[in-house]
Amino acid sequence: MDGNFYLFTKNRSKGFDGTFLVFQIPNKEGNFEAKLVGKLKLHGGYSDAAITSAAINGTKDKIVLLTHKNIHVLTGFSVNDFSKAKIQKISLNHNSQKEAVTFLNDKTLLIADEKDKNTGGNIYKFDLK
């Protein structure tokens, strides 16, 4: 977005509390130090709040964060400050090892999960309301 990569940390700390960090790194060749541009928190346990993927829509005003059970929609952020972002949690009513999300268009997401012994290995289409 706007010449930068944005990294959303997957918090695996002991005593998991859903806190994650957002870092900005220039999208160009060279050595750079990641700049912290936000510290936010998702509510729930590990499957609810450990981020596995992120995507931004075409108008750059909405970011979705994927977890095993939910989509979290971020709005109200700026490129240099994510700390004031509003977060809306949308339950997928399904728990699997979801690892990829992308916008098909501004109202539709594609989500993929990994295959394990019994489930997964699917691509899902999800309509944002």
PDB file of C-alpha atoms in Angstrom:
ATOM      1  CA  MET A   1       0.000   0.000   0.000  1.00  0.00           C
ATOM      2  CA  ASP A   2       1.377   3.395  -1.044  1.00  0.00           C
ATOM      3  CA  GLY A   3       4.895   2.064  -1.594  1.00  0.00           C
ATOM      4  CA  ASN A   4       5.116   0.026   1.608  1.00  0.00           C
ATOM      5  CA  PHE A   5       4.649  -3.500   2.879  1.00  0.00           C
ATOM      6  CA  TYR A   6       2.668  -3.887   6.113  1.00  0.00           C
ATOM      7  CA  LEU A   7       3.380  -6.813   8.410  1.00  0.00           C
ATOM      8  CA  PHE A   8       0.821  -7.945  10.979  1.00  0.00           C
ATOM      9  CA  THR A   9       2.459 -10.097  13.642  1.00  0.00           C
ATOM     10  CA  LYS A  10       1.102 -13.481  14.637  1.00  0.00           C
ATOM     11  CA  ASN A  11       1.447 -13.392  18.393  1.00  0.00           C
ATOM     12  CA  ARG A  12       2.605 -16.758  19.734  1.00  0.00           C
ATOM     13  CA  SER A  13       3.660 -15.540  23.155  1.00  0.00           C
ATOM     14  CA  LYS A  14       2.981 -17.436  26.339  1.00  0.00           C
ATOM     15  CA  GLY A  15      -0.127 -15.979  27.908  1.00  0.00           C
ATOM     16  CA  PHE A  16      -1.640 -15.159  24.500  1.00  0.00           C
ATOM     17  CA  ASP A  17      -3.941 -12.142  24.750  1.00  0.00           C
ATOM     18  CA  GLY A  18      -4.661 -11.251  21.101  1.00  0.00           C
ATOM     19  CA  THR A  19      -2.230  -8.319  20.925  1.00  0.00           C
ATOM     20  CA  PHE A  20      -0.561  -7.830  17.553  1.00  0.00           C
ATOM     21  CA  LEU A  21       1.814  -5.292  16.051  1.00  0.00           C
ATOM     22  CA  VAL A  22       1.766  -3.609  12.646  1.00  0.00           C
ATOM     23  CA  PHE A  23       5.073  -2.779  10.970  1.00  0.00           C
ATOM     24  CA  GLN A  24       5.743  -0.713   7.841  1.00  0.00           C
ATOM     25  CA  ILE A  25       8.641  -1.514   5.482  1.00  0.00           C
ATOM     26  CA  PRO A  26       9.405   0.320   2.196  1.00  0.00           C
ATOM     27  CA  ASN A  27       8.551  -1.704  -0.900  1.00  0.00           C
ATOM     28  CA  LYS A  28      11.890  -1.201  -2.645  1.00  0.00           C
ATOM     29  CA  GLU A  29      15.310  -2.752  -2.760  1.00  0.00           C
ATOM     30  CA  GLY A  30      17.562  -2.058   0.192  1.00  0.00           C
ATOM     31  CA  ASN A  31      18.054  -2.685   3.886  1.00  0.00           C
ATOM     32  CA  PHE A  32      15.433  -1.107   6.129  1.00  0.00           C
ATOM     33  CA  GLU A  33      14.391  -1.240   9.742  1.00  0.00           C
ATOM     34  CA  ALA A  34      10.712  -2.078  10.180  1.00  0.00           C
ATOM     35  CA  LYS A  35       8.792   0.890  11.598  1.00  0.00           C
ATOM     36  CA  LEU A  36       6.161   0.145  14.247  1.00  0.00           C
ATOM     37  CA  VAL A  37       2.928   1.858  13.121  1.00  0.00           C
ATOM     38  CA  GLY A  38       0.371   0.189  15.369  1.00  0.00           C
ATOM     39  CA  LYS A  39      -0.353  -2.008  18.359  1.00  0.00           C
ATOM     40  CA  LEU A  40      -3.848  -3.472  18.474  1.00  0.00           C
ATOM     41  CA  LYS A  41      -5.724  -6.331  20.092  1.00  0.00           C
ATOM     42  CA  LEU A  42      -8.163  -8.951  18.843  1.00  0.00           C
ATOM     43  CA  HIS A  43     -10.478 -10.569  21.382  1.00  0.00           C
ATOM     44  CA  GLY A  44     -10.813 -14.267  22.036  1.00  0.00           C
ATOM     45  CA  GLY A  45      -8.578 -17.301  22.228  1.00  0.00           C
ATOM     46  CA  TYR A  46      -5.824 -18.369  19.872  1.00  0.00           C
ATOM     47  CA  SER A  47      -8.157 -19.679  17.112  1.00  0.00           C
ATOM     48  CA  ASP A  48     -10.166 -16.439  17.320  1.00  0.00           C
ATOM     49  CA  ALA A  49      -7.308 -13.958  17.384  1.00  0.00           C
ATOM     50  CA  ALA A  50      -4.014 -15.343  15.990  1.00  0.00           C
ATOM     51  CA  ILE A  51      -3.587 -13.713  12.574  1.00  0.00           C
ATOM     52  CA  THR A  52      -2.781 -16.044   9.673  1.00  0.00           C
ATOM     53  CA  SER A  53      -3.251 -13.719   6.672  1.00  0.00           C
ATOM     54  CA  ALA A  54      -4.149 -10.136   5.716  1.00  0.00           C
ATOM     55  CA  ALA A  55      -5.454  -8.373   2.623  1.00  0.00           C
ATOM     56  CA  ILE A  56      -6.391  -4.833   1.624  1.00  0.00           C
ATOM     57  CA  ASN A  57      -9.228  -3.867  -0.692  1.00  0.00           C
ATOM     58  CA  GLY A  58      -8.804  -1.929  -3.949  1.00  0.00           C
ATOM     59  CA  THR A  59      -9.821   1.425  -2.454  1.00  0.00           C
ATOM     60  CA  LYS A  60      -7.290   0.959   0.383  1.00  0.00           C
ATOM     61  CA  ASP A  61      -9.796   1.782   3.125  1.00  0.00           C
ATOM     62  CA  LYS A  62     -10.436  -1.731   4.447  1.00  0.00           C
ATOM     63  CA  ILE A  63      -8.049  -4.441   5.609  1.00  0.00           C
ATOM     64  CA  VAL A  64      -9.170  -7.926   6.564  1.00  0.00           C
ATOM     65  CA  LEU A  65      -7.229 -10.054   9.010  1.00  0.00           C
ATOM     66  CA  LEU A  66      -7.880 -13.783   8.915  1.00  0.00           C
ATOM     67  CA  THR A  67      -7.792 -16.188  11.846  1.00  0.00           C
ATOM     68  CA  HIS A  68      -8.848 -19.830  12.054  1.00  0.00           C
ATOM     69  CA  LYS A  69     -12.407 -18.873  13.053  1.00  0.00           C
ATOM     70  CA  ASN A  70     -12.953 -15.222  12.115  1.00  0.00           C
ATOM     71  CA  ILE A  71     -12.416 -12.299   9.815  1.00  0.00           C
ATOM     72  CA  HIS A  72     -11.492  -9.005  11.456  1.00  0.00           C
ATOM     73  CA  VAL A  73     -12.201  -5.923   9.339  1.00  0.00           C
ATOM     74  CA  LEU A  74     -10.004  -2.880   9.990  1.00  0.00           C
ATOM     75  CA  THR A  75     -11.188   0.600   8.990  1.00  0.00           C
ATOM     76  CA  GLY A  76     -10.206   4.119  10.020  1.00  0.00           C
ATOM     77  CA  PHE A  77      -6.452   3.512   9.820  1.00  0.00           C
ATOM     78  CA  SER A  78      -3.814   5.698   8.189  1.00  0.00           C
ATOM     79  CA  VAL A  79      -0.643   4.505   6.449  1.00  0.00           C
ATOM     80  CA  ASN A  80       1.551   5.694   9.322  1.00  0.00           C
ATOM     81  CA  ASP A  81      -0.805   5.023  12.256  1.00  0.00           C
ATOM     82  CA  PHE A  82      -2.907   1.900  12.707  1.00  0.00           C
ATOM     83  CA  SER A  83      -3.448   2.471  16.445  1.00  0.00           C
ATOM     84  CA  LYS A  84      -6.816   4.191  15.927  1.00  0.00           C
ATOM     85  CA  ALA A  85      -8.204   1.547  13.554  1.00  0.00           C
ATOM     86  CA  LYS A  86     -11.696   0.275  14.243  1.00  0.00           C
ATOM     87  CA  ILE A  87     -11.999  -3.518  14.262  1.00  0.00           C
ATOM     88  CA  GLN A  88     -15.154  -5.444  13.394  1.00  0.00           C
ATOM     89  CA  LYS A  89     -15.125  -9.169  14.145  1.00  0.00           C
ATOM     90  CA  ILE A  90     -17.089 -11.435  11.801  1.00  0.00           C
ATOM     91  CA  SER A  91     -17.446 -15.078  12.799  1.00  0.00           C
ATOM     92  CA  LEU A  92     -17.032 -17.616  10.007  1.00  0.00           C
ATOM     93  CA  ASN A  93     -18.891 -20.222  12.109  1.00  0.00           C
ATOM     94  CA  HIS A  94     -16.176 -22.689  11.113  1.00  0.00           C
ATOM     95  CA  ASN A  95     -12.828 -23.603  12.662  1.00  0.00           C
ATOM     96  CA  SER A  96     -10.031 -24.827  10.389  1.00  0.00           C
ATOM     97  CA  GLN A  97      -6.437 -23.891   9.651  1.00  0.00           C
ATOM     98  CA  LYS A  98      -7.299 -20.942   7.417  1.00  0.00           C
ATOM     99  CA  GLU A  99      -4.083 -19.486   6.013  1.00  0.00           C
ATOM    100  CA  ALA A 100      -4.926 -17.214   3.049  1.00  0.00           C
ATOM    101  CA  VAL A 101      -7.348 -14.386   2.277  1.00  0.00           C
ATOM    102  CA  THR A 102      -7.677 -12.016  -0.672  1.00  0.00           C
ATOM    103  CA  PHE A 103     -10.276  -9.595  -2.007  1.00  0.00           C
ATOM    104  CA  LEU A 104     -12.026 -10.820  -5.148  1.00  0.00           C
ATOM    105  CA  ASN A 105     -13.721  -7.394  -5.215  1.00  0.00           C
ATOM    106  CA  ASP A 106     -14.594  -4.835  -2.525  1.00  0.00           C
ATOM    107  CA  LYS A 107     -17.489  -6.986  -1.249  1.00  0.00           C
ATOM    108  CA  THR A 108     -16.189 -10.542  -1.712  1.00  0.00           C
ATOM    109  CA  LEU A 109     -13.304 -12.468  -0.146  1.00  0.00           C
ATOM    110  CA  LEU A 110     -11.638 -15.715  -1.130  1.00  0.00           C
ATOM    111  CA  ILE A 111     -10.340 -17.753   1.821  1.00  0.00           C
ATOM    112  CA  ALA A 112      -8.236 -20.939   1.740  1.00  0.00           C
ATOM    113  CA  ASP A 113      -7.491 -23.452   4.464  1.00  0.00           C
ATOM    114  CA  GLU A 114      -4.853 -26.159   4.765  1.00  0.00           C
ATOM    115  CA  LYS A 115      -5.777 -29.811   4.488  1.00  0.00           C
ATOM    116  CA  ASP A 116      -5.328 -32.015   7.515  1.00  0.00           C
ATOM    117  CA  LYS A 117      -6.297 -35.669   8.007  1.00  0.00           C
ATOM    118  CA  ASN A 118     -10.055 -35.075   7.951  1.00  0.00           C
ATOM    119  CA  THR A 119     -10.901 -31.571   6.769  1.00  0.00           C
ATOM    120  CA  GLY A 120      -9.654 -28.546   4.871  1.00  0.00           C
ATOM    121  CA  GLY A 121      -7.909 -28.066   1.566  1.00  0.00           C
ATOM    122  CA  ASN A 122     -10.739 -25.814   0.409  1.00  0.00           C
ATOM    123  CA  ILE A 123     -11.256 -22.368  -1.054  1.00  0.00           C
ATOM    124  CA  TYR A 124     -14.244 -20.479   0.315  1.00  0.00           C
ATOM    125  CA  LYS A 125     -16.057 -17.466  -1.099  1.00  0.00           C
ATOM    126  CA  PHE A 126     -17.282 -15.056   1.574  1.00  0.00           C
ATOM    127  CA  ASP A 127     -19.502 -12.025   1.001  1.00  0.00           C
ATOM    128  CA  LEU A 128     -18.806  -9.062   3.273  1.00  0.00           C
ATOM    129  CA  LYS A 129     -21.930  -7.294   4.418  1.00  0.00           C
TER     130      LYS A 129
END
